[in-house]
XYZ file of C-alpha atoms in Angstrom:
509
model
C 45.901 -33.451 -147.272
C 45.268 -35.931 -144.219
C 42.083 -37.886 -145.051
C 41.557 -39.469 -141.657
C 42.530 -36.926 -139.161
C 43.092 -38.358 -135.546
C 40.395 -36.637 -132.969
C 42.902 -36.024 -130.845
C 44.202 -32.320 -130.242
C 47.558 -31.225 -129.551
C 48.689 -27.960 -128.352
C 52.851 -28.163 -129.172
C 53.517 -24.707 -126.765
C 56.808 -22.835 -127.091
C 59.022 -19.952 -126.062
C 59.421 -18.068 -129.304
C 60.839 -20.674 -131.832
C 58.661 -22.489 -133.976
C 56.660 -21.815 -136.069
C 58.196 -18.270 -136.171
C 61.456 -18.598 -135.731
C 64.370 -20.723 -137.634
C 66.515 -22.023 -134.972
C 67.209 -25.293 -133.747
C 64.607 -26.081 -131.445
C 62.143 -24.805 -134.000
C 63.406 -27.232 -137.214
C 62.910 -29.951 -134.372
C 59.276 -28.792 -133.512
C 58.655 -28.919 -137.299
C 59.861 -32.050 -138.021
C 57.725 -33.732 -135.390
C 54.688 -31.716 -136.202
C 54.935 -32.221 -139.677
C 55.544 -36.069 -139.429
C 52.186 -36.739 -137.063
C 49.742 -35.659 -139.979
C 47.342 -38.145 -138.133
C 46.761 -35.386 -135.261
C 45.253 -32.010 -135.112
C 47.608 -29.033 -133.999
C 47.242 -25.946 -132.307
C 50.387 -24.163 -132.041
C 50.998 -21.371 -129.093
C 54.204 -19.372 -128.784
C 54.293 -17.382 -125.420
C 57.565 -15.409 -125.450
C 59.019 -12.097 -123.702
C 60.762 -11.503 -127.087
C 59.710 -9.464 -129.864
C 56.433 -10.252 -131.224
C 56.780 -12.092 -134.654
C 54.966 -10.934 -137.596
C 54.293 -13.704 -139.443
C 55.188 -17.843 -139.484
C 58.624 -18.308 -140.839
C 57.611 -21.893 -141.479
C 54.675 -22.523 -143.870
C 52.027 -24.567 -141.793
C 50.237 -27.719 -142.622
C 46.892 -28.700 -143.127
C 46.324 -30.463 -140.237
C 47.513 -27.443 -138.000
C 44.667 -25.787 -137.057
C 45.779 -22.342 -135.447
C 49.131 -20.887 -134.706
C 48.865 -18.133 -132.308
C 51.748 -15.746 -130.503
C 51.683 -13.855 -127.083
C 54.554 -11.469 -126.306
C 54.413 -10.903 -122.467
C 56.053 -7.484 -123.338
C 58.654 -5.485 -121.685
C 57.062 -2.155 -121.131
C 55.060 -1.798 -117.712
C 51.275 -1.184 -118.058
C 50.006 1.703 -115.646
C 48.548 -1.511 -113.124
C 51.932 -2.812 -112.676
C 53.575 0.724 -111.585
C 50.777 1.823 -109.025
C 49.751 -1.460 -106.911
C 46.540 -1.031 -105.567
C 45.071 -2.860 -102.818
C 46.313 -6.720 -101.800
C 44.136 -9.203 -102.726
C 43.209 -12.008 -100.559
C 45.614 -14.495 -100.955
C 48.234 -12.509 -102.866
C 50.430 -12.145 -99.739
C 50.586 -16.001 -98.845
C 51.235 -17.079 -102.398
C 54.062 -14.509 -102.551
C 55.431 -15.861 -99.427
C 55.057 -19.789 -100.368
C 56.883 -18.458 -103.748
C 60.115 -17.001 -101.925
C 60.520 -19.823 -99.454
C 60.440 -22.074 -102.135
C 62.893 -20.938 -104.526
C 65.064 -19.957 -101.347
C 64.420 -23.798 -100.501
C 64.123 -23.047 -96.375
C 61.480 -26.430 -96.127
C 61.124 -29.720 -97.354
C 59.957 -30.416 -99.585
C 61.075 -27.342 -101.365
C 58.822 -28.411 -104.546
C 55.392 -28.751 -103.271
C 56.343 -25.369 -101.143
C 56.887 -23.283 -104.137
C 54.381 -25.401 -106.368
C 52.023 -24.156 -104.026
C 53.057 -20.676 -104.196
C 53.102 -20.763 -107.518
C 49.457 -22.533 -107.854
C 48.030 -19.761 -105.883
C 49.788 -16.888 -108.049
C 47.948 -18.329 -110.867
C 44.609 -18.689 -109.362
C 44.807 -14.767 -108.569
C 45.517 -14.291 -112.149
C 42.939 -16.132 -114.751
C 43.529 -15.693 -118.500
C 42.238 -12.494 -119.457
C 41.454 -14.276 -123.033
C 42.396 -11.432 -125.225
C 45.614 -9.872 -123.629
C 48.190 -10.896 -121.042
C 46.468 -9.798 -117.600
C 49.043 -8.188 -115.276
C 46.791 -6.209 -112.873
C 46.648 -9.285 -109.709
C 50.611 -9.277 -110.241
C 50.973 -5.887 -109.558
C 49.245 -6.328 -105.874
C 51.831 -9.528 -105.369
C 53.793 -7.905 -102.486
C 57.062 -10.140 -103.758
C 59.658 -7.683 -102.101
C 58.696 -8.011 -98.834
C 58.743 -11.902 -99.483
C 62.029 -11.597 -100.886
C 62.805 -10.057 -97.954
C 61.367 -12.052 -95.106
C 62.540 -15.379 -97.322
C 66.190 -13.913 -97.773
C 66.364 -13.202 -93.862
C 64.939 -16.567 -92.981
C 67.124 -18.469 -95.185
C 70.323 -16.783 -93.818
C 69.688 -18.160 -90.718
C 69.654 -21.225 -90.973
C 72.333 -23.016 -89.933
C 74.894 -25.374 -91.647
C 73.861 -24.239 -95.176
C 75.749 -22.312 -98.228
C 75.643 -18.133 -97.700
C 73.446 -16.125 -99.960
C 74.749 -13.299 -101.312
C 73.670 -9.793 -100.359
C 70.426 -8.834 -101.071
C 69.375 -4.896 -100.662
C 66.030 -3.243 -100.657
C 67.133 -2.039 -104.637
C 68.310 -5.511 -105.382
C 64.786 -7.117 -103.807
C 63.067 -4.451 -106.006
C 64.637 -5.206 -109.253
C 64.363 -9.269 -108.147
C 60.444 -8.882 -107.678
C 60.205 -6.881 -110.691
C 61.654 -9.547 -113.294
C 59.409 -12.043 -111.342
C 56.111 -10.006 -112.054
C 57.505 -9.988 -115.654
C 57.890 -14.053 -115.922
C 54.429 -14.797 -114.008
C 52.711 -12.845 -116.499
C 53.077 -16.213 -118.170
C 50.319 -17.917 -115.809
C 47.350 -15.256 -117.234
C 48.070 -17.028 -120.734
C 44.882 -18.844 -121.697
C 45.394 -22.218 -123.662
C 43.166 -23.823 -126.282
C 40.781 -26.441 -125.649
C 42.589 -29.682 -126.480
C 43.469 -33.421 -125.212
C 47.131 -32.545 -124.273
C 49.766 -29.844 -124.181
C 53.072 -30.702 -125.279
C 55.097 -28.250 -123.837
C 58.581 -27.890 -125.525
C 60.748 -24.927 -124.000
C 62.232 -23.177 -121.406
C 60.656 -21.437 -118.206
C 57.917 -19.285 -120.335
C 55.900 -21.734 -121.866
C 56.236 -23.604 -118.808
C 54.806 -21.311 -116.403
C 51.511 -21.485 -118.930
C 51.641 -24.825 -119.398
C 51.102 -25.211 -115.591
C 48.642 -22.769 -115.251
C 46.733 -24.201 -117.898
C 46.910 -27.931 -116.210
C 46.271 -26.378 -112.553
C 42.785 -24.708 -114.352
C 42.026 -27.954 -116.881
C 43.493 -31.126 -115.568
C 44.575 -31.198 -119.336
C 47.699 -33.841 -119.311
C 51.368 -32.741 -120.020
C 53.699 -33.867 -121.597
C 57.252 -31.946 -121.119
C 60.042 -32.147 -123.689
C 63.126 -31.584 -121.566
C 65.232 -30.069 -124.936
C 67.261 -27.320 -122.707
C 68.289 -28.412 -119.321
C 70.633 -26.164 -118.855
C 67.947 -24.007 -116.482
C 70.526 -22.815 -114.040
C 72.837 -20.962 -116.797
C 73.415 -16.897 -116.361
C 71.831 -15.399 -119.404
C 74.424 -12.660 -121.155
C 71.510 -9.750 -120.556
C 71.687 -10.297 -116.514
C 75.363 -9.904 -116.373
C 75.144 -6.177 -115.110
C 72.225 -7.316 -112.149
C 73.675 -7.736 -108.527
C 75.079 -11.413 -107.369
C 71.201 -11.118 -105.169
C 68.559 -10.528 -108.102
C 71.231 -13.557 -110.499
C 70.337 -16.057 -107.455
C 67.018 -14.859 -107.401
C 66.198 -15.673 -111.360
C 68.401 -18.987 -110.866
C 66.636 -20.602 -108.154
C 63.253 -19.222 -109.791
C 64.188 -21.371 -112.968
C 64.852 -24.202 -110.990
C 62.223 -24.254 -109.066
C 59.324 -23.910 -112.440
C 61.691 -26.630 -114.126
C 61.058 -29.097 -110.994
C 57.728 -28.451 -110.756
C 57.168 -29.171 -114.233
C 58.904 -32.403 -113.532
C 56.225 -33.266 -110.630
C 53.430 -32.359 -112.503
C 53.950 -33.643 -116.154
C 52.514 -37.121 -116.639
C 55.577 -37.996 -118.980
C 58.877 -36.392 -119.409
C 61.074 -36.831 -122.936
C 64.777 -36.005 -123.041
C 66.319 -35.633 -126.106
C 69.328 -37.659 -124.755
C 71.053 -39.361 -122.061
C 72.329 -35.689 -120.247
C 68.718 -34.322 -120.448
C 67.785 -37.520 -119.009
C 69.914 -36.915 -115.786
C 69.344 -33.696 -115.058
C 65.721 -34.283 -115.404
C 66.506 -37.321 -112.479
C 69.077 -34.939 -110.403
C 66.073 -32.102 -110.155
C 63.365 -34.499 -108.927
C 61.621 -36.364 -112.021
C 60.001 -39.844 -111.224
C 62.278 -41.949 -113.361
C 58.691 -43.649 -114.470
C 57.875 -40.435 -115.647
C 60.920 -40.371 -118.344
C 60.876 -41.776 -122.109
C 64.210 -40.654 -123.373
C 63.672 -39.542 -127.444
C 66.997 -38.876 -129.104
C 66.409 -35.892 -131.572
C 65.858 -36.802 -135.201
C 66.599 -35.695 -138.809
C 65.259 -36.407 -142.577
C 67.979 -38.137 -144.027
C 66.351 -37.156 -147.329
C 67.083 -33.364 -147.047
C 70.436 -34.414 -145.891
C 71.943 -36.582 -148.520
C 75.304 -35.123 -148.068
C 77.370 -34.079 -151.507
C 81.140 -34.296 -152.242
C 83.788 -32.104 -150.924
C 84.297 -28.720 -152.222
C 87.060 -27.161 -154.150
C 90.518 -27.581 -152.123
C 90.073 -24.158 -150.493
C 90.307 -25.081 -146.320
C 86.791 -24.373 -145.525
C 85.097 -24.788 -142.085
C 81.159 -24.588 -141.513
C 79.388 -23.468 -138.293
C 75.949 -23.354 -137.590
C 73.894 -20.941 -135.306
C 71.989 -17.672 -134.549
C 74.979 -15.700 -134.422
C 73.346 -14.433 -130.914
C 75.839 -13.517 -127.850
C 74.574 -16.701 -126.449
C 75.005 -19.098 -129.846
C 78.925 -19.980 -129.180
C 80.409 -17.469 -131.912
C 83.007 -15.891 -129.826
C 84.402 -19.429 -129.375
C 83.851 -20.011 -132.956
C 85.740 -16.667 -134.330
C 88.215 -16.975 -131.504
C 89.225 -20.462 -132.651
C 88.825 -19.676 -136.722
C 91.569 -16.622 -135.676
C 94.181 -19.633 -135.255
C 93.214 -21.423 -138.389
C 93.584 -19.143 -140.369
C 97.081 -18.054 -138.887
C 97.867 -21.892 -139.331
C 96.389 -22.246 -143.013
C 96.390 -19.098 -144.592
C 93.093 -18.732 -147.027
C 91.015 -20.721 -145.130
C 87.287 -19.392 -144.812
C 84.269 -20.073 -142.186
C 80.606 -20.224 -143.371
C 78.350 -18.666 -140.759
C 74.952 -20.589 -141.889
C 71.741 -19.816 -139.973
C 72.433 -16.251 -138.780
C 69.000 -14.714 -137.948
C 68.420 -11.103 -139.230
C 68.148 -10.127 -135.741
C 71.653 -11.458 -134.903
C 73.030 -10.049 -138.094
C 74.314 -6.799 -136.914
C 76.145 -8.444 -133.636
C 77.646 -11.099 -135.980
C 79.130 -8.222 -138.357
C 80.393 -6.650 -135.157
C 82.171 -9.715 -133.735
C 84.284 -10.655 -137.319
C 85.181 -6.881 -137.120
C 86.654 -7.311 -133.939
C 88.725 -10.220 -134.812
C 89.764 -8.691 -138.123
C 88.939 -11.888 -139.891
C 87.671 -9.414 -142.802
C 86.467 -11.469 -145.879
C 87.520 -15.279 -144.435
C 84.088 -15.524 -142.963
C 81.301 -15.333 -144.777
C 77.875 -14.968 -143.019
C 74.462 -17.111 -144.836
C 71.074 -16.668 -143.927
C 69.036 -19.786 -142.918
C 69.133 -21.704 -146.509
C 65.688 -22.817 -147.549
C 67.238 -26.095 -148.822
C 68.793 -27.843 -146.054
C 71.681 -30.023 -148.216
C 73.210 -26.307 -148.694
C 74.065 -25.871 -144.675
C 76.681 -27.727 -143.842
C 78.409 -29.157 -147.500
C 79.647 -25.633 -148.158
C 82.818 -26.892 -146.351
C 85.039 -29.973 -145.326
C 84.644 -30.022 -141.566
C 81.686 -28.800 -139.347
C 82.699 -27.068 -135.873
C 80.049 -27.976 -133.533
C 80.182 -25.113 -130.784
C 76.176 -24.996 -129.620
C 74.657 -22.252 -126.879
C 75.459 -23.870 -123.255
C 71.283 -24.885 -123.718
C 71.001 -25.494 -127.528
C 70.183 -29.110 -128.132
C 71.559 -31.050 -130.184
C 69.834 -30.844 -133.545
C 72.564 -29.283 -135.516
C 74.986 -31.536 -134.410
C 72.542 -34.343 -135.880
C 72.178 -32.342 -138.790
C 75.878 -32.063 -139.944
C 76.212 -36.024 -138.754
C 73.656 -36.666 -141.737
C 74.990 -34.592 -143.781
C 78.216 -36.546 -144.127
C 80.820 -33.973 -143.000
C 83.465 -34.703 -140.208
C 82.811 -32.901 -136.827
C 84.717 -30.722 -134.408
C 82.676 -30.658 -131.426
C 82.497 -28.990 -128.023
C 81.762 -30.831 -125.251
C 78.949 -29.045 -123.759
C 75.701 -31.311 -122.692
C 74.576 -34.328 -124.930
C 77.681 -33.764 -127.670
C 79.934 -36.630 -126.739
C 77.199 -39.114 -126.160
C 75.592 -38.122 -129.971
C 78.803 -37.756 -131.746
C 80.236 -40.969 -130.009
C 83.478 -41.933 -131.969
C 82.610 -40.608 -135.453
C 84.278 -37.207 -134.787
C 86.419 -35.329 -132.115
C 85.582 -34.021 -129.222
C 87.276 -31.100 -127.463
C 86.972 -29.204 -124.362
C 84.609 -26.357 -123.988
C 86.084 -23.016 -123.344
C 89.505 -23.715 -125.585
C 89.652 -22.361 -129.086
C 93.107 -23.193 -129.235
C 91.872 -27.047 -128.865
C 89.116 -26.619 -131.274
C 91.982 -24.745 -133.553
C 94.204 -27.664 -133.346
C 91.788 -30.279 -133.932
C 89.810 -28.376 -137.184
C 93.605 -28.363 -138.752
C 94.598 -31.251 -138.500
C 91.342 -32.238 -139.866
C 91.788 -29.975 -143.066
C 95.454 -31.348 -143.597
C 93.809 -35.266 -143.399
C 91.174 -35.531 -146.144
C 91.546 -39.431 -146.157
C 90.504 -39.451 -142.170
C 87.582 -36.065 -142.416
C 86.151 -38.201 -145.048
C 86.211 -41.467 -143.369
C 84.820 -39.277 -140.094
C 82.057 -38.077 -142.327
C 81.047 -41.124 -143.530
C 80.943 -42.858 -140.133
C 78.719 -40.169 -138.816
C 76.694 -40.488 -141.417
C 75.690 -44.188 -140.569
C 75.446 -43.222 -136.762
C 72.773 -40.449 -137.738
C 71.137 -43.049 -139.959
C 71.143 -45.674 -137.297
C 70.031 -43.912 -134.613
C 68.583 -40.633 -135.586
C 65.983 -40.521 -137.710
C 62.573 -38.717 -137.864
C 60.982 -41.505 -138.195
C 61.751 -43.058 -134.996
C 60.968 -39.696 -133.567
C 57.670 -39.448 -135.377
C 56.772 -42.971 -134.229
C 57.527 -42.802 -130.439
C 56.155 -39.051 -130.339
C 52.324 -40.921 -132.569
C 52.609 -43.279 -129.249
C 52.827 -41.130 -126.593
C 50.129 -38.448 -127.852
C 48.065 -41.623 -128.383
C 48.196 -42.522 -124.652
C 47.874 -39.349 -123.422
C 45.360 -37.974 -125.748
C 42.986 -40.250 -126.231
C 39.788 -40.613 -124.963
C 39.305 -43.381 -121.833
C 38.747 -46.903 -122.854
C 34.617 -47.948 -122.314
C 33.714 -48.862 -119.153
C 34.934 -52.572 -118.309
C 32.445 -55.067 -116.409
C 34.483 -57.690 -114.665
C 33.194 -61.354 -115.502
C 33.029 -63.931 -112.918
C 35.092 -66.654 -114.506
C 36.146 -70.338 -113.210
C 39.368 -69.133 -114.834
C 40.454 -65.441 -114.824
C 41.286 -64.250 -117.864
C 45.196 -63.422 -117.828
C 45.642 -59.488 -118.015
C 48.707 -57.278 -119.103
C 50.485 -55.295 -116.320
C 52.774 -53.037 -119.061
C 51.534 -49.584 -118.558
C 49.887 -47.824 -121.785
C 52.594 -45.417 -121.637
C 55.086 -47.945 -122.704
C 53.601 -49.791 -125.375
C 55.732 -48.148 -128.140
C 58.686 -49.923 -126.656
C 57.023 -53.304 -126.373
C 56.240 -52.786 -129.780
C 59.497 -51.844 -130.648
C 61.249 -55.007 -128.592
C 58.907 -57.776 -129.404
């Protein structure tokens, strides 16, 4: 129990991880929620997945709700008969279109705007998601208009082809992901909003309606990626949902007071779409290294580890299609799939079928004890989701085992020189480099070990914990009294370092 409880409230908003989901983003969000006992928690998941049934991560004390809203997939009877326009509705749709399309500067405040007035048309309904104002948004004929405008402009890159069908389908998946702006958020000091574009289309909302301050955890930049569902949508309605992403992800830049990438490559594409660089406090991801403690190698059977969802978007293709080469190289070697969710489970079975792998991979639940996920083997093959961040990766560091990794986003600059780094798309590289690993035990094992200090020295929950205390603290708290200045013979000297920063001070002094 927490006997002095801070009085500030936190609302740690996400797209469908924790607490009700066991991936990586959601052992992250537990960690930090579970290490700032100090603050009160209210936890909202808005998702266009599946609804969860229940927490898959028992709560604390000091978390005082934990709510879920599923935007849902099936359209109500508003959204297939629009009725009349609202006032408004047509101007926001067109600000929304132009913006995305990015015919003005600046293309953020245009589609910010847009976007701002979408949201006043559509205030929480407070006990379901409200889609009846979206229905009336006439966003094919903006489509339209926008699409026409922006082809004729001069001296800029061609859009693809964009039909009446293809405008239809494009404003349709846009009525779906605004539904996010009717979400109604609790009353409290700040919302941490750690996600994708979901929670962050109700995170803005909720700051346009409140003025409640933001804080944005920038944990998967990868915004402009083609998800494997929209591979059978026209070249038109994929631009469409890219520029849409990037557009909510830069306007969450503008209007966040403070910005925290998990690393060095979250940190630049944060700068590259528009975030103030006095805006951005990087925060490495961190681990426990006490449910980590790493064990000793296995028996001598060749045995690789990988860790993920087992999800067409969780790098298992590249994973199988690599293991295929091992095991033609070292015959009995065997892959642990660790972490497969139950609602990856049948995909997974499908994909070792295909590669007629048979009984050398072996697929594992999430563990409940974490020292089980990655000592099952000698080396770890780090192949994440093009947007997964790196938590894994920090996981198997601390857990002592040598690393195969991909380099896809932060990898290199987290693994540094305590493992080996390959180049994404080859799973003949990743082949190469896992064998020679299993044929060296004297140089996995001095690999391991090194990681093992480099997750100790630099990622740690605690320093996670303690910048994370900091930044709530500024951003939460209540204003400071009211000051009355003195009239002195000699001013009193006064500190210039913003509140924002005085963690690092702190931490450098």
């Amino acid at each position: 129990m927490n006997p002095n409880p801070s009085r500030e409230r936190i609302c740690l908003l996400t797209g469908g991880g924790y607490p009700y989901r066991r991936d990586a983003l959601g052992g992250w969000c537990r960690t930090l929620v579970e290490g700032l006992r100090r603050f009160r928690f209210e936890l909202l998941t808005v998702t266009d997945r599946e609804l969860p049934s229940a927490p898959a991560y028992p709560l604390p004390l000091h978390v005082d709700s934990a709510r879920a809203v599923a935007l849902g997939r099936d359209q109500s009877r508003a959204e297939r008969r629009r009725g009349t326009t609202p006032d408004g509705a047509a101007d926001a749709a067109a600000l929304l279109c132009r913006g995305l399309l990015g015919d003005e500067t600046p293309v953020t405040d245009l589609f910010a705007d847009g976007l701002r007035r979408v949201a006043e048309l559509c205030p929480p309904d407070g006990e379901q998601v409200n889609a009846g104002p979206l229905a009336a948004l006439p966003l094919t004929e903006a489509l339209l208009e926008a699409w026409r405008q922006a082809g004729a402009v001069d001296g800029r890159e061609p859009l693809p082809r964009l039909s009446v069908r293809d405008a239809r389908t494009a404003a349709t998946l846009l009525r779906h992901a605004l539904r996010a702006v009717t979400v109604p958020l609790p009353e409290v000091d700040l919302v941490h909003c750690v996600g994708g574009t979901t929670p962050l289309l109700a995170a803005l909302a909720g700051r346009w309606r409140t003025g409640t301050p933001l804080l944005l955890t920038e944990a998967r930049a990868a915004v402009l990626r083609q998800r494997p569902a929209e591979d059978r949508l026209s070249a038109g309605v994929r631009t469409v949902l890219r520029r849409f992403r990037r557009s909510v992800a830069r306007t969450g830049y503008a209007e966040a007071e403070l910005i925290a990438p998990l690393s060095t490559y979250h940190h630049g594409w944060a700068l590259e779409h528009g975030a103030r660089p006095g805006r951005l406090v990087q925060v490495p991801a961190g681990v426990d290294p006490r449910e980590y403690p790493g064990a000793a190698e296995p028996a001598e059977t060749p045995t690789v580890v990988w860790a993920g969802s087992g999800g067409p978007d969780s790098g298992l293709t590249l994973v199988l299609d690599a293991f295929t080469e091992v095991a033609a190289a070292l015959p009995g070697a065997v892959l642990h799939l660790v972490g497969v969710t139950a609602a990856h489970e049948e995909h997974c079975a499908d994909q070792i079928e295909r590669t007629g792998l048979g009984r050398a991979v072996r697929m594992h639940p999430l563990p409940a004890d974490p020292r089980d996920r990655y000592t099952v083997g000698q080396v770890v093959a780090h192949v994440p989701g093009p947007a997964d961040p790196p938590y894994r990766l920090v996981e198997a560091m601390m857990s002592g085992r040598a690393v195969v990794g991909v380099d896809i986003g932060p990898a290199g600059e987290t693994l540094g020189d305590t493992g080996l780094l390959v180049p994404a798309g080859d799973p003949s590289e990743l082949a190469i480099a896992v064998v020679g690993l299993l044929r060296s035990p004297q140089r996995r094992r001095a690999l391991g070990e090194a990681a093992r200090r480099r997750a100790l020295n630099h990622f740690t929950v605690d320093r996670v914990t303690r910048v994370y205390g900091a930044l709530y603290t500024d951003l939460a708290a209540p204003p400071p009294a009211p000051a009355f200045a003195l009239a002195l013979t000699v001013p009193a000297p006064r500190t210039t370092t913003p509140a924002t920063l005085r963690w690092l001070t702190r931490e450098t002094s």
